[in-house]
Amino acid sequence: MSADVQAKIQELVSSAPVVLFMKGNRLFPRCGFSATAVEILKRCGVTDMPTIDVLHDQDIRQGIKQFSNWPTIPQLYVGGKLVGGSDIMREMYESGELQSLLDGLAKPAD
């Protein structure tokens, strides 16, 4: 991965508290896993997060996998850190852990 692609991905990951790299966008997911990720975030009250459509940029599509050392898409970033893909998101949602993580973004640090 080139330094330019890595810098661009770092900028995207840091651009908002919640960022989702996916196939399609939050309004029109283009795979079932991406649709699941968007739905989980909606259920957690996150409806206006940036979504990066990896189908539009091959460098980002391959680069995000190297950046995160995570082989699949979608990839959720919260607070600039990788949370995981749709399976991990589902597990965290079902346990309440994802909601707690997302709620923690809105609260000032102690």
Coordinates of N, CA and C in Angstrom, one line a residue:
M1 N 0.8 -1.2 0.0 CA 0.0 0.0 0.0 C 0.9 1.2 0.0
S2 N 0.6 2.2 -0.9 CA 1.4 3.4 -1.0 C 1.1 4.3 0.2
A3 N 2.1 5.1 0.5 CA 2.0 6.1 1.6 C 0.8 7.0 1.4
D4 N 0.5 7.4 0.1 CA -0.6 8.2 -0.2 C -2.0 7.6 0.2
V5 N -2.1 6.3 -0.2 CA -3.3 5.5 0.2 C -3.5 5.4 1.7
Q6 N -2.4 5.1 2.3 CA -2.4 4.9 3.8 C -2.8 6.2 4.5
A7 N -2.3 7.4 4.0 CA -2.6 8.7 4.5 C -4.1 9.0 4.3
K8 N -4.6 8.7 3.1 CA -6.0 8.9 2.8 C -6.9 8.1 3.7
I9 N -6.6 6.8 3.9 CA -7.4 6.0 4.8 C -7.3 6.5 6.2
Q10 N -6.1 6.9 6.7 CA -6.0 7.4 8.1 C -6.9 8.7 8.2
E11 N -6.9 9.5 7.2 CA -7.7 10.7 7.2 C -9.2 10.3 7.3
L12 N -9.6 9.4 6.5 CA -11.0 8.9 6.5 C -11.4 8.3 7.8
V13 N -10.6 7.5 8.4 CA -10.8 6.8 9.7 C -11.0 7.9 10.8
S14 N -10.2 8.9 10.7 CA -10.2 10.0 11.7 C -11.2 11.1 11.4
S15 N -12.0 11.0 10.3 CA -12.8 12.1 9.9 C -14.1 12.3 10.7
A16 N -14.5 11.2 11.4 CA -15.7 11.3 12.2 C -15.6 10.2 13.3
P17 N -16.5 10.4 14.4 CA -16.5 9.4 15.5 C -16.8 8.0 15.0
V18 N -17.7 7.8 14.0 CA -18.1 6.5 13.5 C -17.9 6.6 12.0
V19 N -17.1 5.6 11.4 CA -16.9 5.5 10.0 C -17.1 4.1 9.6
L20 N -17.8 3.9 8.5 CA -18.0 2.5 8.0 C -17.5 2.4 6.6
F21 N -16.5 1.5 6.4 CA -16.1 1.1 5.0 C -17.0 0.0 4.6
M22 N -17.6 0.1 3.4 CA -18.6 -0.9 3.0 C -18.7 -0.9 1.5
K23 N -19.5 -1.9 1.1 CA -19.9 -1.9 -0.4 C -21.2 -1.2 -0.5
G24 N -21.2 -0.1 -1.3 CA -22.4 0.7 -1.4 C -22.3 1.8 -0.4
N25 N -23.4 2.4 0.0 CA -23.5 3.4 1.0 C -24.6 3.2 2.0
R26 N -24.8 4.0 3.0 CA -25.8 3.7 4.0 C -27.2 3.7 3.4
L27 N -27.4 4.4 2.4 CA -28.8 4.5 1.7 C -29.0 3.3 0.8
F28 N -27.9 2.8 0.2 CA -28.0 1.7 -0.8 C -26.8 0.7 -0.6
P29 N -26.9 -0.1 0.4 CA -25.8 -1.1 0.6 C -25.9 -2.1 -0.6
R30 N -24.6 -2.5 -1.0 CA -24.6 -3.4 -2.2 C -24.1 -4.8 -1.8
C31 N -24.2 -5.2 -0.6 CA -24.0 -6.6 -0.2 C -24.7 -6.8 1.2
G32 N -25.1 -8.0 1.4 CA -25.8 -8.3 2.7 C -25.1 -8.0 3.9
F33 N -23.8 -8.2 4.0 CA -23.0 -7.9 5.2 C -23.0 -6.4 5.4
S34 N -22.9 -5.6 4.4 CA -22.9 -4.1 4.5 C -24.3 -3.6 5.0
A35 N -25.3 -4.2 4.4 CA -26.7 -3.9 4.9 C -26.9 -4.2 6.3
T36 N -26.4 -5.3 6.8 CA -26.4 -5.7 8.2 C -25.7 -4.7 9.1
A37 N -24.5 -4.3 8.6 CA -23.8 -3.3 9.4 C -24.5 -2.0 9.6
V38 N -25.1 -1.5 8.5 CA -25.9 -0.3 8.5 C -27.1 -0.4 9.4
E39 N -27.8 -1.5 9.3 CA -29.0 -1.8 10.2 C -28.6 -1.8 11.6
I40 N -27.5 -2.5 12.0 CA -27.1 -2.5 13.4 C -26.8 -1.1 13.9
L41 N -26.1 -0.3 13.1 CA -25.8 1.1 13.5 C -27.1 1.9 13.7
K42 N -28.0 1.7 12.8 CA -29.3 2.4 12.9 C -30.0 2.0 14.2
R43 N -30.0 0.7 14.5 CA -30.6 0.3 15.8 C -29.9 0.9 17.0
C44 N -28.6 1.2 16.8 CA -27.9 1.9 17.9 C -28.0 3.4 17.9
G45 N -28.8 3.9 17.0 CA -29.1 5.3 16.9 C -28.1 6.1 16.1
V46 N -27.2 5.4 15.3 CA -26.2 6.1 14.5 C -26.8 6.0 13.1
T47 N -27.2 7.2 12.6 CA -27.9 7.2 11.2 C -27.1 8.1 10.3
D48 N -26.2 8.9 10.7 CA -25.6 9.9 9.9 C -24.1 9.8 9.9
M49 N -23.6 8.6 9.7 CA -22.1 8.4 9.8 C -21.6 8.4 8.3
P50 N -20.3 8.8 8.2 CA -19.7 8.6 6.8 C -19.6 7.2 6.5
T51 N -20.0 6.8 5.2 CA -19.8 5.5 4.7 C -18.9 5.7 3.5
I52 N -17.8 4.8 3.4 CA -16.9 4.9 2.3 C -17.2 3.6 1.5
D53 N -17.6 3.9 0.2 CA -17.9 2.8 -0.7 C -16.7 2.3 -1.4
V54 N -16.2 1.2 -1.0 CA -15.0 0.6 -1.5 C -15.1 0.2 -2.9
L55 N -16.3 0.0 -3.4 CA -16.5 -0.4 -4.8 C -16.1 0.8 -5.8
H56 N -16.0 2.0 -5.3 CA -15.6 3.1 -6.1 C -14.1 3.4 -6.2
D57 N -13.3 2.8 -5.4 CA -11.9 3.1 -5.3 C -11.1 1.8 -5.0
Q58 N -10.5 1.2 -6.0 CA -9.8 -0.1 -5.8 C -8.6 0.1 -4.8
D59 N -8.0 1.2 -4.8 CA -6.9 1.5 -3.9 C -7.4 1.4 -2.4
I60 N -8.5 2.1 -2.2 CA -9.1 2.1 -0.8 C -9.6 0.6 -0.5
R61 N -10.2 0.0 -1.5 CA -10.8 -1.4 -1.2 C -9.7 -2.3 -0.8
Q62 N -8.5 -2.3 -1.4 CA -7.4 -3.2 -1.0 C -6.6 -2.6 0.1
G63 N -6.5 -1.3 0.1 CA -5.7 -0.6 1.2 C -6.3 -0.7 2.5
I64 N -7.6 -0.7 2.7 CA -8.2 -0.8 4.0 C -8.0 -2.1 4.6
K65 N -7.9 -3.2 3.8 CA -7.6 -4.5 4.3 C -6.2 -4.6 4.9
Q66 N -5.3 -3.9 4.2 CA -3.9 -3.9 4.7 C -3.8 -2.9 5.9
F67 N -4.4 -1.8 5.8 CA -4.4 -0.8 6.9 C -4.8 -1.4 8.2
S68 N -5.9 -2.2 8.2 CA -6.5 -2.8 9.4 C -6.0 -4.2 9.7
N69 N -5.3 -4.8 8.7 CA -5.0 -6.2 8.9 C -6.2 -7.0 9.1
W70 N -7.3 -6.6 8.4 CA -8.6 -7.3 8.5 C -9.0 -7.6 7.1
P71 N -9.3 -8.9 6.8 CA -9.5 -9.3 5.4 C -10.8 -9.0 4.7
T72 N -11.8 -8.6 5.5 CA -13.2 -8.5 4.9 C -13.7 -7.1 5.0
I73 N -14.8 -6.8 4.2 CA -15.5 -5.6 4.3 C -17.0 -6.0 4.5
P74 N -17.7 -5.3 5.3 CA -17.5 -4.0 5.9 C -16.5 -4.0 7.1
Q75 N -16.0 -2.8 7.3 CA -15.2 -2.5 8.5 C -15.7 -1.3 9.2
L76 N -16.0 -1.4 10.5 CA -16.4 -0.3 11.3 C -15.3 0.2 12.2
Y77 N -15.2 1.6 12.1 CA -14.2 2.3 13.0 C -15.0 3.2 13.9
V78 N -14.7 3.1 15.2 CA -15.3 4.0 16.2 C -14.1 4.6 16.9
G79 N -14.2 6.0 17.0 CA -13.1 6.7 17.6 C -11.8 6.5 17.0
G80 N -11.8 6.2 15.7 CA -10.5 6.0 15.0 C -9.9 4.6 15.1
K81 N -10.6 3.7 15.8 CA -10.1 2.3 16.0 C -11.1 1.3 15.3
L82 N -10.5 0.3 14.8 CA -11.2 -0.8 14.1 C -12.0 -1.5 15.2
V83 N -13.3 -1.7 14.9 CA -14.2 -2.5 15.8 C -14.3 -3.9 15.1
G84 N -14.5 -4.0 13.8 CA -14.6 -5.2 13.1 C -15.6 -5.2 12.0
G85 N -16.0 -6.4 11.6 CA -16.9 -6.5 10.5 C -18.3 -6.8 11.0
S86 N -19.2 -7.1 10.1 CA -20.6 -7.3 10.5 C -20.9 -8.4 11.5
D87 N -20.1 -9.5 11.5 CA -20.3 -10.5 12.5 C -19.9 -10.1 13.9
I88 N -18.8 -9.4 14.0 CA -18.4 -8.8 15.3 C -19.4 -7.8 15.7
M89 N -19.8 -6.9 14.8 CA -20.8 -5.9 15.1 C -22.1 -6.5 15.7
R90 N -22.5 -7.6 15.0 CA -23.8 -8.3 15.5 C -23.6 -8.8 16.9
E91 N -22.4 -9.5 17.2 CA -22.2 -10.0 18.5 C -22.1 -8.9 19.5
M92 N -21.5 -7.8 19.2 CA -21.4 -6.7 20.1 C -22.7 -6.0 20.3
Y93 N -23.5 -6.0 19.3 CA -24.9 -5.4 19.4 C -25.7 -6.2 20.3
E94 N -25.7 -7.6 20.1 CA -26.5 -8.5 20.9 C -26.1 -8.5 22.4
S95 N -24.9 -8.2 22.7 CA -24.4 -8.2 24.1 C -24.6 -6.8 24.7
G96 N -24.9 -5.8 23.9 CA -24.9 -4.4 24.4 C -23.6 -3.7 24.4
E97 N -22.6 -4.4 24.0 CA -21.2 -3.8 24.0 C -21.1 -2.7 23.0
L98 N -21.7 -2.9 21.8 CA -21.6 -1.9 20.8 C -22.3 -0.6 21.2
Q99 N -23.5 -0.7 21.7 CA -24.3 0.4 22.2 C -23.5 1.2 23.2
S100 N -22.8 0.5 24.1 CA -22.0 1.2 25.2 C -20.8 1.9 24.6
L101 N -20.2 1.3 23.6 CA -19.1 1.9 22.9 C -19.5 3.2 22.2
L102 N -20.7 3.1 21.5 CA -21.2 4.2 20.8 C -21.7 5.3 21.7
D103 N -22.3 4.9 22.8 CA -22.8 5.9 23.8 C -21.6 6.6 24.4
G104 N -20.5 5.9 24.6 CA -19.3 6.5 25.2 C -18.7 7.7 24.3
L105 N -19.0 7.7 23.0 CA -18.5 8.8 22.2 C -19.0 10.1 22.5
A106 N -20.3 10.1 23.0 CA -21.0 11.4 23.3 C -20.6 11.9 24.6
K107 N -20.0 11.1 25.5 CA -19.7 11.6 26.8 C -18.3 12.0 27.0
P108 N -18.1 13.1 27.7 CA -16.7 13.6 27.9 C -15.9 12.6 28.7
A109 N -14.7 12.5 28.5 CA -13.8 11.7 29.2 C -13.6 12.2 30.6
D110 N -13.5 11.3 31.6 CA -13.3 11.6 33.0 C -11.8 12.0 33.2

